[in-house]
Amino acid sequence: MSKGPVYRITFINQGQVYEIYAREVHQSNLWGFLEVEKLLFGQSSSLVVDPGEEKLKAEFDGVERTYIPMHSVVRIDEVARQGTPKINEIKGDKITPFPMMMQPKKDV
């Protein structure tokens, strides 16, 4: 039945919190990025259509692998089964992006 582990990846993208599911998550060869493959979406044969999930399906249509900046990742969980992918607005100060490294100013 099971085809391996399922991962829930939560990350921030353009002021929104994305929650997606995938079969494979790796550290990328591109420095500072997380590589996510085999994205999972619900069955299209169900009667109830979730507009949030449909928006994500359209956004990731044709994507074999996506690279997510590590500083955008909120958390990664290995879950027992796939849930519903979704996009939420950031409300209040519940989620704080990881601080980005800045180069020190050079003395002139």
Tab-separated table of C-alpha atoms in Angstrom:
chain	number	residue	atom	x	y	z
A	1	MET	CA	0.000	0.000	0.000
A	2	SER	CA	2.524	2.589	1.139
A	3	LYS	CA	5.073	3.785	-1.407
A	4	GLY	CA	7.482	5.168	1.173
A	5	PRO	CA	7.448	8.077	3.590
A	6	VAL	CA	5.304	11.179	3.112
A	7	TYR	CA	6.702	14.566	4.124
A	8	ARG	CA	4.751	17.736	4.959
A	9	ILE	CA	6.849	20.793	4.085
A	10	THR	CA	5.768	24.165	5.473
A	11	PHE	CA	7.471	27.252	4.060
A	12	ILE	CA	6.954	30.961	3.496
A	13	ASN	CA	6.563	32.261	-0.054
A	14	GLN	CA	5.687	35.877	-0.900
A	15	GLY	CA	3.929	36.616	2.395
A	16	GLN	CA	1.985	33.351	2.470
A	17	VAL	CA	2.499	30.061	4.281
A	18	TYR	CA	2.559	27.088	1.907
A	19	GLU	CA	1.982	23.546	3.149
A	20	ILE	CA	2.793	20.877	0.568
A	21	TYR	CA	3.280	17.113	0.639
A	22	ALA	CA	5.999	15.156	-1.127
A	23	ARG	CA	7.636	11.743	-1.233
A	24	GLU	CA	11.249	12.982	-1.343
A	25	VAL	CA	13.084	15.827	0.393
A	26	HIS	CA	16.842	16.377	0.000
A	27	GLN	CA	19.506	18.925	0.693
A	28	SER	CA	20.180	20.414	-2.729
A	29	ASN	CA	23.493	20.741	-4.525
A	30	LEU	CA	22.497	24.402	-4.901
A	31	TRP	CA	23.859	25.968	-1.731
A	32	GLY	CA	21.114	27.142	0.634
A	33	PHE	CA	18.228	25.301	-1.035
A	34	LEU	CA	16.064	22.319	-0.159
A	35	GLU	CA	15.144	19.991	-3.029
A	36	VAL	CA	11.578	18.619	-2.999
A	37	GLU	CA	10.475	15.915	-5.460
A	38	LYS	CA	7.379	13.821	-6.163
A	39	LEU	CA	4.821	16.365	-4.981
A	40	LEU	CA	1.533	14.855	-3.796
A	41	PHE	CA	-1.931	16.249	-4.389
A	42	GLY	CA	-5.367	14.783	-3.647
A	43	GLN	CA	-7.280	12.581	-6.039
A	44	SER	CA	-8.974	14.566	-8.810
A	45	SER	CA	-11.836	12.057	-8.856
A	46	SER	CA	-13.354	13.321	-5.583
A	47	LEU	CA	-16.610	15.273	-5.705
A	48	VAL	CA	-15.489	18.037	-3.367
A	49	VAL	CA	-12.932	20.388	-4.910
A	50	ASP	CA	-10.759	22.486	-2.597
A	51	PRO	CA	-9.911	25.819	-4.309
A	52	GLY	CA	-6.691	26.210	-2.270
A	53	GLU	CA	-5.457	22.800	-3.363
A	54	GLU	CA	-6.442	23.526	-6.973
A	55	LYS	CA	-4.415	26.776	-6.839
A	56	LEU	CA	-1.365	24.823	-5.634
A	57	LYS	CA	-1.907	22.153	-8.314
A	58	ALA	CA	-1.949	24.866	-10.967
A	59	GLU	CA	1.135	26.591	-9.515
A	60	PHE	CA	3.136	23.341	-9.439
A	61	ASP	CA	1.712	21.899	-12.670
A	62	GLY	CA	4.496	20.254	-14.653
A	63	VAL	CA	7.059	20.698	-11.860
A	64	GLU	CA	9.210	17.597	-11.375
A	65	ARG	CA	11.311	19.086	-8.594
A	66	THR	CA	11.238	22.388	-6.731
A	67	TYR	CA	14.001	24.180	-4.843
A	68	ILE	CA	12.960	26.017	-1.688
A	69	PRO	CA	15.343	28.457	0.037
A	70	MET	CA	16.313	26.996	3.427
A	71	HIS	CA	15.629	30.284	5.202
A	72	SER	CA	11.985	30.063	4.016
A	73	VAL	CA	11.352	26.634	5.531
A	74	VAL	CA	9.310	26.683	8.735
A	75	ARG	CA	9.303	22.919	9.333
A	76	ILE	CA	9.397	19.484	7.720
A	77	ASP	CA	7.425	16.583	9.187
A	78	GLU	CA	7.306	12.934	8.207
A	79	VAL	CA	3.593	12.092	8.448
A	80	ALA	CA	1.597	8.866	8.408
A	81	ARG	CA	-0.558	9.963	5.473
A	82	GLN	CA	-1.008	12.788	3.039
A	83	GLY	CA	-3.183	15.714	4.054
A	84	THR	CA	-4.608	18.560	2.017
A	85	PRO	CA	-2.012	20.974	0.597
A	86	LYS	CA	-2.909	24.588	1.347
A	87	ILE	CA	-1.864	28.217	1.280
A	88	ASN	CA	-2.537	30.463	4.294
A	89	GLU	CA	-1.976	34.151	4.844
A	90	ILE	CA	0.517	35.124	7.553
A	91	LYS	CA	-1.541	36.541	10.405
A	92	GLY	CA	0.015	38.383	13.304
A	93	ASP	CA	3.467	37.456	14.490
A	94	LYS	CA	3.012	33.679	14.754
A	95	ILE	CA	5.624	32.943	12.081
A	96	THR	CA	8.918	34.794	11.876
A	97	PRO	CA	11.182	34.230	8.864
A	98	PHE	CA	14.684	33.038	9.640
A	99	PRO	CA	17.087	35.998	9.637
A	100	MET	CA	19.101	36.293	6.458
A	101	MET	CA	22.883	36.560	6.608
A	102	MET	CA	24.138	39.970	5.623
A	103	GLN	CA	27.691	40.776	4.660
A	104	PRO	CA	29.363	43.292	6.953
A	105	LYS	CA	30.028	46.718	5.525
A	106	LYS	CA	33.555	47.275	4.326
A	107	ASP	CA	35.470	50.250	5.662
A	108	VAL	CA	36.123	52.719	2.898
